[in-house]
Short mmCIF file of C-alpha atoms in Angstrom, two decimals:
data_model
loop_
_atom_site.label_atom_id
_atom_site.label_comp_id
_atom_site.label_asym_id
_atom_site.label_seq_id
_atom_site.Cartn_x
_atom_site.Cartn_y
_atom_site.Cartn_z
CA THR A 1 41.54 77.50 87.29
CA GLN A 2 39.39 74.79 88.80
CA TYR A 3 36.80 72.89 86.82
CA THR A 4 33.28 74.19 87.42
CA PRO A 5 30.11 72.14 86.92
CA GLN A 6 29.03 71.60 83.34
CA VAL A 7 26.15 73.95 82.79
CA PHE A 8 25.52 74.57 79.11
CA GLN A 9 24.75 72.36 76.17
CA LEU A 10 28.05 71.32 74.63
CA ARG A 11 28.64 72.22 71.04
CA LEU A 12 32.00 72.90 69.46
CA PHE A 13 33.44 76.37 68.89
CA PRO A 14 34.23 77.17 65.22
CA HIS A 15 37.92 77.87 64.63
CA GLY A 16 40.15 78.66 61.68
CA HIS A 17 43.74 79.57 60.82
CA ALA A 18 45.60 80.51 57.66
CA THR A 19 48.74 82.13 56.29
CA HIS A 20 49.18 84.27 53.15
CA PRO A 21 51.39 87.23 52.19
CA GLN A 22 48.20 89.28 51.69
CA TRP A 23 45.95 89.46 54.74
CA PRO A 24 42.62 89.59 52.78
CA MET A 25 43.42 86.17 51.32
CA ALA A 26 44.25 84.66 54.72
CA ALA A 27 41.18 86.26 56.31
CA GLY A 28 39.01 84.90 53.49
CA LEU A 29 40.31 81.38 54.09
CA VAL A 30 39.60 81.65 57.80
CA VAL A 31 36.07 83.00 57.28
CA ALA A 32 35.36 80.11 54.89
CA GLN A 33 36.52 77.61 57.54
CA LEU A 34 34.35 79.25 60.20
CA ARG A 35 31.24 79.35 58.02
CA ALA A 36 31.66 75.72 56.98
CA GLN A 37 31.89 74.61 60.62
CA MET A 38 28.92 76.74 61.69
CA ALA A 39 26.82 74.83 59.15
CA LEU A 40 27.60 71.52 60.89
CA PRO A 41 25.24 70.32 63.63
CA GLU A 42 27.99 69.69 66.19
CA TYR A 43 29.24 73.32 66.07
CA VAL A 44 27.61 76.44 67.50
CA GLU A 45 25.78 78.46 64.85
CA ARG A 46 25.27 81.85 66.52
CA PRO A 47 28.62 82.81 68.10
CA THR A 48 28.83 86.03 70.10
CA LEU A 49 32.53 86.40 71.03
CA GLY A 50 35.54 86.19 68.73
CA VAL A 51 39.15 85.58 69.85
CA LEU A 52 41.64 86.71 67.20
CA TYR A 53 45.41 86.23 67.27
CA LEU A 54 47.74 87.65 64.60
CA THR A 55 51.43 87.12 63.99
CA ASP A 56 53.46 90.32 64.18
CA ARG A 57 53.73 90.39 60.36
CA TYR A 58 50.04 91.34 60.31
CA ALA A 59 50.28 93.84 63.20
CA PRO A 60 50.14 96.94 60.92
CA HIS A 61 46.87 95.63 59.48
CA ALA A 62 45.20 94.71 62.78
CA GLN A 63 42.43 97.28 62.54
CA ALA A 64 41.66 96.44 58.91
CA ILE A 65 41.55 92.71 59.69
CA LEU A 66 39.27 93.30 62.67
CA ASN A 67 36.91 95.47 60.63
CA HIS A 68 36.84 92.83 57.89
CA LEU A 69 35.95 90.03 60.30
CA ARG A 70 33.21 92.14 61.87
CA THR A 71 31.70 92.70 58.44
CA GLU A 72 31.94 89.07 57.35
CA LEU A 73 30.74 87.66 60.69
CA PRO A 74 28.06 90.13 61.84
CA LEU A 75 26.64 87.79 64.51
CA VAL A 76 29.89 88.10 66.50
CA ARG A 77 29.34 91.12 68.75
CA ASP A 78 32.65 91.30 70.57
CA TRP A 79 36.30 90.67 69.72
CA VAL A 80 39.43 90.27 71.85
CA GLY A 81 42.99 89.31 71.05
CA THR A 82 46.56 90.42 70.43
CA VAL A 83 49.73 89.88 68.40
CA GLY A 84 52.33 87.16 68.92
CA ILE A 85 55.65 86.27 67.36
CA GLY A 86 53.72 83.17 66.33
CA VAL A 87 50.16 81.87 66.39
CA CYS A 88 48.81 78.34 66.43
CA GLY A 89 45.91 76.05 65.65
CA PRO A 90 45.32 72.32 66.14
CA GLY A 91 48.66 70.65 65.38
CA VAL A 92 50.10 73.66 63.54
CA GLU A 93 52.37 76.63 64.37
CA TYR A 94 53.03 79.77 62.34
CA PHE A 95 56.37 81.49 63.06
CA ASP A 96 58.05 84.20 60.96
CA GLU A 97 55.16 84.32 58.51
CA PRO A 98 51.96 86.35 58.23
CA ALA A 99 49.12 84.36 59.78
CA LEU A 100 45.97 84.60 61.86
CA SER A 101 44.03 82.22 64.08
CA VAL A 102 40.40 82.70 65.15
CA MET A 103 37.92 81.01 67.46
CA LEU A 104 34.24 81.92 67.89
CA LEU A 105 32.54 81.32 71.26
CA GLN A 106 28.80 81.20 71.75
CA LEU A 107 28.10 82.66 75.19
CA ALA A 108 25.15 84.54 76.64
CA ALA A 109 25.65 88.29 76.83
CA ASP A 110 25.52 88.28 80.63
CA ASP A 111 28.17 85.53 80.89
CA TYR A 112 31.16 87.64 79.86
CA ARG A 113 32.53 91.19 79.93
CA LEU A 114 35.28 92.80 77.87
CA PHE A 115 37.76 95.05 79.65
CA SER A 116 40.68 97.32 78.78
CA GLY A 117 42.41 100.42 80.07
CA LEU A 118 39.44 102.47 78.85
CA SER A 119 36.95 100.16 80.55
CA PRO A 120 38.64 98.35 83.46
CA LEU A 121 37.24 95.24 85.06
CA ARG A 122 35.75 96.13 88.42
CA PRO A 123 33.81 94.05 90.94
CA THR A 124 30.18 95.14 90.59
CA GLY A 125 26.77 93.75 91.37
CA GLU A 126 25.88 93.69 87.66
CA PHE A 127 28.41 91.02 86.65
CA SER A 128 30.24 88.41 88.71
CA ALA A 129 33.55 87.43 87.10
CA HIS A 130 34.78 83.90 87.76
CA THR A 131 38.01 84.09 85.74
CA ALA A 132 39.47 86.15 82.87
CA LEU A 133 41.53 85.86 79.71
CA ILE A 134 44.20 88.61 79.79
CA HIS A 135 46.35 90.06 77.01
CA ALA A 136 49.01 92.56 78.09
CA ASP A 137 51.92 94.68 76.90
CA GLY A 138 55.11 93.59 78.67
CA ALA A 139 56.32 97.21 78.91
CA THR A 140 53.34 98.24 81.04
CA PRO A 141 54.49 99.69 84.39
CA ASP A 142 53.57 97.61 87.46
CA LEU A 143 52.26 94.85 85.20
CA ALA A 144 52.46 92.10 87.83
CA GLU A 145 50.37 94.19 90.20
CA LEU A 146 47.81 94.93 87.46
CA ILE A 147 47.44 91.22 86.71
CA GLN A 148 46.82 90.56 90.39
CA GLU A 149 44.26 93.37 90.49
CA VAL A 150 42.32 91.70 87.68
CA ALA A 151 42.58 88.36 89.51
CA ASP A 152 41.22 90.05 92.64
CA CYS A 153 38.15 91.07 90.63
CA THR A 154 37.29 87.39 90.02
CA ASP A 155 35.73 85.06 92.54
CA SER A 156 38.22 82.28 91.70
CA GLY A 157 41.28 84.55 91.98
CA HIS A 158 42.65 82.83 88.84
CA VAL A 159 43.26 84.35 85.40
CA PHE A 160 45.04 83.12 82.25
CA GLY A 161 46.58 84.59 79.08
CA GLY A 162 49.87 86.09 77.96
CA LEU A 163 51.96 89.08 76.94
CA SER A 164 51.97 90.32 73.36
CA SER A 165 55.18 89.54 71.47
CA GLY A 166 56.74 90.66 68.20
CA ARG A 167 59.54 92.57 66.50
CA GLY A 168 57.67 95.88 66.47
CA ALA A 169 54.42 97.33 67.73
CA CYS A 170 52.23 94.72 69.44
CA PRO A 171 48.64 95.95 69.50
CA GLN A 172 45.70 94.46 71.38
CA TRP A 173 41.98 94.68 70.76
CA ALA A 174 38.91 94.54 72.97
CA LEU A 175 36.06 95.59 70.74
CA ASN A 176 32.35 95.76 71.55
CA PRO A 177 29.36 97.42 69.85
CA GLY A 178 29.66 100.47 72.10
CA LEU A 179 32.82 101.53 70.28
CA ALA A 180 33.06 103.17 66.87
CA THR A 181 33.62 101.01 63.78
CA ASP A 182 37.23 102.15 63.43
CA ALA A 183 38.03 101.73 67.14
CA GLY A 184 39.13 98.81 69.26
CA VAL A 185 42.85 98.40 68.46
CA PHE A 186 45.25 100.04 70.89
CA GLN A 187 48.77 99.90 72.32
CA GLY A 188 49.92 99.30 75.88
CA GLY A 189 48.27 98.23 79.11
CA LEU A 190 46.15 95.14 79.34
CA SER A 191 42.80 93.97 78.05
CA GLY A 192 40.74 90.84 77.67
CA VAL A 193 37.47 89.21 78.60
CA ALA A 194 36.12 88.11 81.98
CA PHE A 195 33.93 85.02 82.15
CA GLY A 196 31.06 84.50 84.56
CA PRO A 197 30.60 81.42 86.75
CA ARG A 198 28.34 79.68 84.20
CA VAL A 199 31.23 79.45 81.70
CA ALA A 200 32.85 76.14 82.63
CA LEU A 201 36.56 75.72 81.97
CA LEU A 202 39.76 74.01 83.07
CA SER A 203 43.19 75.62 82.99
CA ARG A 204 46.63 74.05 83.50
CA VAL A 205 50.25 75.24 83.39
CA THR A 206 52.97 73.11 81.82
CA GLN A 207 56.54 73.87 82.85
CA GLY A 208 59.52 73.91 80.51
CA CYS A 209 62.40 73.83 83.00
CA GLN A 210 63.97 71.16 85.20
CA PRO A 211 65.57 71.83 88.60
CA ILE A 212 69.31 71.18 88.86
CA SER A 213 69.72 71.94 92.57
CA LYS A 214 67.97 71.25 95.83
CA VAL A 215 65.30 73.64 97.09
CA ARG A 216 66.56 76.41 99.35
CA ARG A 217 64.95 79.21 101.32
CA VAL A 218 65.79 82.83 100.54
CA THR A 219 66.94 84.04 103.95
CA ALA A 220 68.20 87.53 103.06
CA TRP A 221 67.51 89.82 100.14
CA GLU A 222 67.17 93.44 99.02
CA GLY A 223 64.60 93.98 96.30
CA HIS A 224 65.73 91.84 93.35
CA VAL A 225 69.08 90.91 94.95
CA ILE A 226 69.47 87.66 96.89
CA THR A 227 72.25 87.90 99.44
CA HIS A 228 71.73 84.62 101.32
CA LEU A 229 70.22 81.19 100.61
CA ASP A 230 69.79 79.00 103.71
CA ASP A 231 71.92 81.59 105.52
CA GLU A 232 74.85 81.07 103.12
CA PRO A 233 76.10 83.67 100.60
CA ALA A 234 73.90 83.30 97.52
CA LEU A 235 76.73 83.60 94.99
CA ASP A 236 78.73 80.87 96.72
CA VAL A 237 75.68 78.58 96.66
CA LEU A 238 75.11 79.25 92.96
CA LEU A 239 78.72 78.63 91.97
CA GLY A 240 78.83 75.47 94.09
CA ASP A 241 75.67 74.08 92.50
CA LEU A 242 77.05 74.78 89.02
CA ASN A 243 80.50 73.41 89.94
CA VAL A 244 82.28 76.53 88.67
CA ASP A 245 84.26 79.38 90.25
CA LEU A 246 85.25 82.91 89.35
CA PHE A 247 88.90 81.92 88.78
CA ASP A 248 87.68 80.58 85.43
CA PRO A 249 85.38 83.50 84.54
CA GLN A 250 84.40 82.41 81.01
CA ARG A 251 83.27 78.95 82.12
CA ALA A 252 81.43 80.48 85.08
CA VAL A 253 79.66 83.06 82.91
CA ASN A 254 78.59 80.44 80.38
CA ALA A 255 77.17 78.23 83.14
CA VAL A 256 75.29 81.11 84.78
CA ARG A 257 73.85 82.26 81.45
CA ALA A 258 72.34 78.81 80.95
CA THR A 259 70.84 78.82 84.44
CA LEU A 260 67.47 80.14 85.61
CA VAL A 261 65.77 80.23 89.00
CA GLY A 262 62.47 78.67 90.01
CA LEU A 263 60.61 80.54 92.74
CA SER A 264 57.58 79.74 94.86
CA LEU A 265 56.04 80.34 98.26
CA SER A 266 54.85 76.72 98.31
CA SER A 267 57.23 73.92 99.26
CA THR A 268 54.95 71.31 97.67
CA ALA A 269 54.95 73.19 94.35
CA MET A 270 58.72 73.17 94.04
CA LEU A 271 59.08 69.40 93.56
CA PRO A 272 55.66 67.70 93.53
CA ARG A 273 56.92 65.13 91.01
CA ALA A 274 60.40 63.74 90.61
CA GLY A 275 62.53 66.16 88.65
CA GLN A 276 59.74 68.58 87.68
CA PHE A 277 58.39 71.84 89.05
CA GLY A 278 54.74 72.26 89.98
CA GLU A 279 52.35 74.71 88.35
CA GLU A 280 52.84 77.50 90.89
CA VAL A 281 56.60 77.82 90.34
CA MET A 282 57.70 81.00 88.53
CA VAL A 283 60.89 80.77 86.44
CA ARG A 284 63.03 83.90 86.21
CA HIS A 285 66.38 84.97 84.71
CA ILE A 286 69.57 85.62 86.65
CA ILE A 287 70.37 89.22 85.68
CA GLY A 288 73.58 89.88 87.58
CA LEU A 289 76.25 88.76 90.06
CA ASP A 290 77.80 90.85 92.84
CA PRO A 291 81.20 89.36 93.85
CA ASN A 292 81.69 91.99 96.57
CA ARG A 293 78.48 91.12 98.43
CA ARG A 294 78.50 87.48 97.20
CA ALA A 295 74.97 88.17 95.92
CA VAL A 296 72.83 87.17 92.93
CA ALA A 297 70.32 89.46 91.20
CA ILE A 298 67.23 87.97 89.55
CA ALA A 299 64.38 89.35 87.45
CA GLN A 300 61.83 89.18 90.25
CA GLU A 301 61.06 91.10 93.41
CA LEU A 302 61.60 88.77 96.37
CA GLN A 303 59.07 88.03 99.12
CA ASP A 304 59.31 86.78 102.68
CA GLY A 305 59.29 82.98 102.83
CA MET A 306 60.20 82.48 99.17
CA LEU A 307 61.82 79.20 98.11
CA LEU A 308 64.32 78.86 95.25
CA ALA A 309 65.87 76.15 93.10
CA PHE A 310 68.24 76.67 90.20
CA CYS A 311 67.02 75.18 86.93
CA ARG A 312 67.60 74.90 83.19
CA ARG A 313 65.38 74.52 80.16
CA ASN A 314 64.85 70.85 79.36
CA THR A 315 63.04 69.55 76.30
CA GLU A 316 62.26 66.09 77.66
CA ALA A 317 60.87 67.49 80.91
CA ALA A 318 58.75 69.95 78.92
CA ARG A 319 57.47 67.18 76.66
CA ALA A 320 56.54 64.90 79.58
CA ASP A 321 54.81 67.72 81.47
CA LEU A 322 52.78 68.77 78.43
CA LEU A 323 51.54 65.22 77.93
CA ARG A 324 50.75 65.02 81.64
CA ILE A 325 48.44 68.04 81.74
CA GLY A 326 46.63 66.85 78.63
CA ALA A 327 46.05 63.46 80.23
CA GLU A 328 44.77 65.13 83.42
CA ILE A 329 42.26 67.22 81.48
CA ARG A 330 41.02 64.30 79.42
CA GLU A 331 40.66 62.11 82.49
CA THR A 332 38.54 64.81 84.11
CA LEU A 333 36.27 65.39 81.12
CA GLU A 334 35.90 62.23 79.06
CA PRO A 335 33.31 59.66 80.18
CA GLN A 336 34.63 56.73 82.20
CA GLU A 337 32.68 54.34 80.01
CA ILE A 338 33.47 54.56 76.29
CA ASN A 339 30.52 53.77 74.04
CA ALA A 340 30.74 53.02 70.33
CA GLU A 341 30.34 56.65 69.28
CA LEU A 342 33.08 57.92 71.55
CA GLY A 343 35.26 54.98 70.58
CA ARG A 344 35.05 56.00 66.94
CA ALA A 345 35.84 59.62 67.88
CA LEU A 346 38.95 58.53 69.77
CA ALA A 347 40.08 55.82 67.36
CA ASP A 348 42.69 57.84 65.48
CA GLU A 349 44.04 60.83 67.40
CA ALA A 350 45.97 62.10 64.40
CA THR A 351 42.99 62.36 62.05
CA ALA A 352 39.81 62.18 64.15
CA ARG A 353 37.50 65.17 63.84
CA PRO A 354 36.73 67.17 66.97
CA HIS A 355 33.81 65.55 68.74
CA PRO A 356 31.48 66.90 71.47
CA MET A 357 31.79 63.68 73.45
CA ARG A 358 35.35 64.63 74.35
CA GLY A 359 33.74 67.14 76.71
CA MET A 360 35.67 70.08 75.22
CA ALA A 361 34.03 72.87 73.24
CA GLY A 362 37.36 74.54 72.47
CA ALA A 363 40.75 75.45 73.90
CA ILE A 364 43.19 78.36 74.07
CA TYR A 365 46.92 77.66 74.37
CA VAL A 366 49.43 80.38 75.25
CA SER A 367 53.05 79.25 75.02
CA CYS A 368 56.38 80.98 75.53
CA ALA A 369 57.92 82.49 72.40
CA GLY A 370 61.06 80.50 73.30
CA ARG A 371 59.20 77.20 73.03
CA GLY A 372 57.32 76.07 69.93
CA GLY A 373 58.44 73.48 67.41
CA PRO A 374 62.15 74.42 67.39
CA HIS A 375 62.44 73.81 71.14
CA PHE A 376 60.69 70.44 70.80
CA GLY A 377 62.78 69.31 67.84
CA ALA A 378 60.79 69.99 64.67
CA ALA A 379 58.35 72.38 63.02
CA HIS A 380 54.89 72.26 64.65
CA ALA A 381 56.19 69.80 67.27
CA GLU A 382 54.72 71.55 70.32
CA MET A 383 51.22 71.82 68.88
CA GLN A 384 51.36 68.23 67.68
CA LEU A 385 52.21 67.25 71.25
CA VAL A 386 49.22 69.27 72.47
CA ARG A 387 46.97 67.44 70.01
CA ARG A 388 48.43 64.10 71.07
CA ALA A 389 47.89 65.01 74.74
CA LEU A 390 44.44 66.57 74.45
CA GLY A 391 42.95 64.92 71.40
CA ASP A 392 41.75 66.78 68.32
CA VAL A 393 39.68 69.66 69.70
CA PRO A 394 39.05 73.21 68.41
CA LEU A 395 42.09 75.21 69.52
CA ILE A 396 43.81 78.53 68.90
CA GLY A 397 46.63 80.36 70.64
CA PHE A 398 49.76 82.47 70.37
CA PHE A 399 53.41 82.49 71.41
CA ALA A 400 53.87 85.11 74.09
CA GLY A 401 56.52 87.25 75.72
CA GLY A 402 55.36 85.89 79.08
CA GLU A 403 52.51 83.66 80.17
CA ILE A 404 49.77 84.50 82.66
CA ALA A 405 48.24 81.86 84.93
CA TYR A 406 46.56 81.85 88.33
CA ARG A 407 47.58 85.39 89.35
CA ASN A 408 51.22 85.38 88.26
CA LEU A 409 53.43 86.06 85.26
CA TYR A 410 55.39 83.03 84.07
CA GLY A 411 58.19 82.28 81.62
CA TYR A 412 59.13 79.20 79.54
CA THR A 413 55.69 77.70 80.20
CA GLY A 414 52.52 76.81 78.32
CA VAL A 415 49.06 77.70 79.64
CA LEU A 416 46.31 75.42 78.33
CA THR A 417 42.69 76.39 78.98
CA VAL A 418 39.77 74.21 77.86
CA PHE A 419 36.15 75.36 77.64
CA THR A 420 33.81 72.57 78.65
CA GLY A 421 30.06 71.94 78.57
CA GLY A 422 27.24 69.70 79.71
CA GLU A 423 25.53 66.84 77.97
CA GLU A 424 22.97 67.53 75.35
#
């Protein structure tokens, strides 16, 4: 999503996160964090929209947690969110433990709209959507088309978010005052919040895979099955690029299992920087081989003119790309001239408090459930990289079963969205 002009007075969004075996204790810790921040002059004091993410350990208690937060934070009219296998805050990740992460946004009532299957987002004269935060169930039929329909309802054509993830039921919530007190949590479909053009934000995608082959054009296909790449049998191209053959089936299978495909309709997106995909590239699994037709099946419907490169997950490439997008955002937002106040705010990235002069009111980060600290080498490593790249800003997020950016569904990526504001 492109940066839009700064239009509202910048103050920071309160945020909190906590873990505890009993959800009332964790919720109490988060509410205390939020109230303490709302009492500080640099934070908003009358938030209207809450974004709540829960780990799947808390999924059975989603409605109770939501009701509790509504009671404790009565100024917050509306709530959106979902469940992830993990959730995150500034520099911290919670996996395989009960936890929640909350951010409170202060937006005018006519600057956003909640939507769900019961109340879909539609283009109307009453509200003009610029972009939207989407949460979705990965089992929803025709999900890719539904995401594109939501994007078509925005004037930017760009949306962001992710798919719920967990080991059981993965509820979502899109709650507003028009619904009953015990309503708002549901299963399936998609939901979220659309933002109007006066809500300024920046959104970037960071890739987690590195190409291992040259870029080729898909020249023949049937649905999900690629029969030819650059007019050569697709299976022969794949085996040649991996330097394996079917006479050694175990070695070939192991190599194919470790290989993914990057797809795009844009030649510039495939390799805009040496050794790294651009933001528009979608990474998909190889789901089957057909020796008879010399074909390769992938987890994506093909389109005319589509380009393909084989790739693999790569920690160093993911680390470098994450730092890159953070640097791009900071370069866009932070003043070119650093005065004494901003200098103090930036002096120690590891311990500096969030500061309005960074130009960021808050951020939402949606990462692949296959990333996180373990992929980057240590507990909390991905979120510590985000903090190093972006600076210490209010941030929440979750680890998803698929990431949503622009108008597509991604995998093995991170989607970082920053809410910005004008000068006081």
